[in-house]
Amino acid sequence: MLNTLRTIVQEVSAASDLQAALNIIVRRVRDAMNTEVCSVYLYDAEQATYTLMATEGLNKKAVGVARLFQSEGLIGQVGLREEPINLKAASSHPKYRYIKETGEEKFHAFLGVPIIHHRMILGVLVVQQKEQRRFDEHEEAFLVTMSAQLAGVIAHAEATGSLHVTVNTRKTARFQGTPGASGVSIGEAVVASPVADLGAVPDRTCHDIKRELDSLDLALESVRSEMKATAEKLSGHLPAEEQALFDVYLRMLDDNALGLEIRNRVKQGNWAPGALRQVIDEHVRTFEMMDDPYMRERAVDVKDLGRRVLASIQQHDHECITYPDQTILISEELTASMLADVPQEKLVGLVSIQGSSNSHAAILARALGIPTVMGAVDLPYHKMSSKQLIVDGNLGLVYASPSRELLEHYQAVVEEEKEFSEGLEAISDLPCVTPDNHRLPLWVNTGLMTDTVRSLDRGAEGVGLYRTEVPFMLKERFPSEAEQEKIYRQQLEAFAPRPVTMRTLDVGGDKALSYFPIQEDNPFLGWRGIRVTLDHPEIFLVQIRAMLKASVGLDNLRIMLPMVTSVYEVEDALHLIHRAHGEVSAEGLSVVMPPVGVMIEVPAAVYQVRELAQSVDFMSIGSNDLTQYLLAVDRNNPRVADLYHSFHPAVLQALRKVVEDCHKEGRTVGICGEMAGDPVASVLLMAMGFDMLSMSATNLLKVKWALRKITLERAREILDDVMMLDNSHLIRSSLELALCREGLGKVMGIKSKRFSSQEPDRE
Ligand code: PEP
Ligand code: MG
């Protein structure tokens, strides 16, 4: 059964459109279950009806014609109850409703299972048989599994518009993701694929077919010679059948085999990497469908062949992408280096298929002030190249090929946002002080040099978090001590005499270094942050020495340790910091020992604030990680993005506790998670007693604007009120309401007013 399921899933995913996928399902399921009828009914929420969309066994003329209301017949019952209905004789069920066009009267046994995606009913999958019998539990389990697979396919087709058979290609398609960085932009899509990741290669129209063919030939030739060399090197060391595989692969790469297929696709107009991906995908599917497990395994080899050819094309390919003036960069998974490839003045929007608003790509995007949508899982990014897109980073929406009306609407939003931000510039040089004279320093989070200029322009009073992993991510190897010293010096110099808090290397989780791969099943609970650097004192010591040397004569450095869970980690790190300080002093440099602080990012640290505070000089809450660990919600997973809520009562209580405990020990406490840059949250954080807030430069003026308008006394009353509530959504909306009453509504993001409450539909 498992094999059958796998092959059906493969075939369905390869289908050209939804109708083809449904036809495959009904045919293959009927055969696999050895039954007489298999049908799919899809639910249309607007009309509240089920329509027969595909069948094997019922009258085909009924497809698209046979309809049932929401609660009508057995189909309606399956949908209402959201569970399978398994009957020996369908017609004796009180809810049975005979649909004449289908000719189903001769079938007695009935098994219907709901097709559900993200709690929404999409349709019903049914099998029927003449014989009067109940389907057994294995059959029921098979159909339930099938329907779960089908749910994903239907949801995707619905999102992309291919569900509507009459879809007009000029219609707007809308894709829901989560807000990554606020703001709205309109531009042209450029699809970025990671180096040698075949799966992420988009289709792209090629304008110079000869050039593409030449680049393909060169790549095939170089992979062939590479393989021949490997085969020779290994000859005599491998069993004969393994050795023979090399010949098979060489033949596959031959001009008359895969080579020919790829060439043909290029001649039809796709660029070489896109043509390669299509051909390799087809062959991989063929292998994966084979019954023989040994042959199935060969799919991996074909994938590997494809990857090699792609790497070679990329290496030989000197074409550099021409970025349009209004570039919207899309990728399966955005990375810092992809962002760095695009000239900053041309980059207006970002879309990532994976990830959520708390992923590092989103944090970077916010730092750069680029409207971003994350986790747009249904967006077929392969097909987006050169399409006009609207990115609505406020609502987490992406529109492809927008209608004129939608475009006009969004052009107005872009203008409105621009005016509001320009108005804020007037307060750049003013302090962040409330009407009742409470002073709250606003610092910035940095990582790139571009952040620095923007931060200073906006009146940042210090750096609360310099993410040192960002310069590490932009390199192809660990930067040397001298290289690091230079980068850190720029940062310290730019802000001096203001303090700069440099966090020691925080890799692992979703922050990967291409040259230091960490493969783990559960990376957020694995080797990350201080755990990595304590295990690699050579990396840690080089970094600390570079920081200390960079601060000579400036003395505005603060060092901060990420992902601390135990006091002994701090003790070990302090020991290494003192050692590095001794080494730098021994080189004759005069550096004062900088203040050292810890980040409070895991629940264990929340309960150890007083103990930790005794060994260090300051604390800073990393609310991004703290939220994920307190709520057990992966900050990077779009599927649970709705559950990630920094206004969760547990998070608010933890924040309050950390501030109180820290102050009891006479230490200062700041917050440098994304929450600090949310103007709405900043009011609560001020009321809790934080000594400073550190945020991306993009949000600094908005936060300052809000805090200059509300008294500390009023903020404390609002905090007391929301701490009584037990629901994060309620907390957020009560807060928003309270702030609107204080005249702060403007700062909550300019929303897509006309379209937000109503589907913009596929005009
Ligand atoms: C945090 O976790 O809140 C934080 C500031 O660190 P990062 O987002 O870099 O993990
Ligand atoms: Mg963190």
Short mmCIF file of C-alpha atoms and ligand atoms in Angstrom, two decimals, residues 360 465 467 503 506 511 528 562-563 599 601 622-626 629 635, ligand 2:
data_model
loop_
_atom_site.label_atom_id
_atom_site.label_comp_id
_atom_site.label_asym_id
_atom_site.label_seq_id
_atom_site.Cartn_x
_atom_site.Cartn_y
_atom_site.Cartn_z
CA HIS A 360 16.78 36.12 10.15
CA LEU A 465 22.95 44.45 19.23
CA ARG A 467 24.99 40.76 14.95
CA ARG A 503 27.30 39.90 20.23
CA ASP A 506 25.55 33.33 17.06
CA LYS A 511 21.68 31.04 10.80
CA ARG A 528 23.81 27.11 18.42
CA PRO A 562 23.95 34.73 22.99
CA MET A 563 21.80 31.72 23.90
CA MET A 599 21.16 37.69 26.39
CA GLU A 601 16.64 34.16 25.29
CA GLY A 622 16.29 38.46 22.97
CA SER A 623 12.52 38.33 22.71
CA ASN A 624 12.59 36.59 19.30
CA ASP A 625 14.10 33.45 20.70
CA LEU A 626 12.52 33.82 24.12
CA TYR A 629 11.21 28.79 23.38
CA ARG A 635 10.07 31.15 14.80
MG MG B 2 18.39 35.13 19.45
#
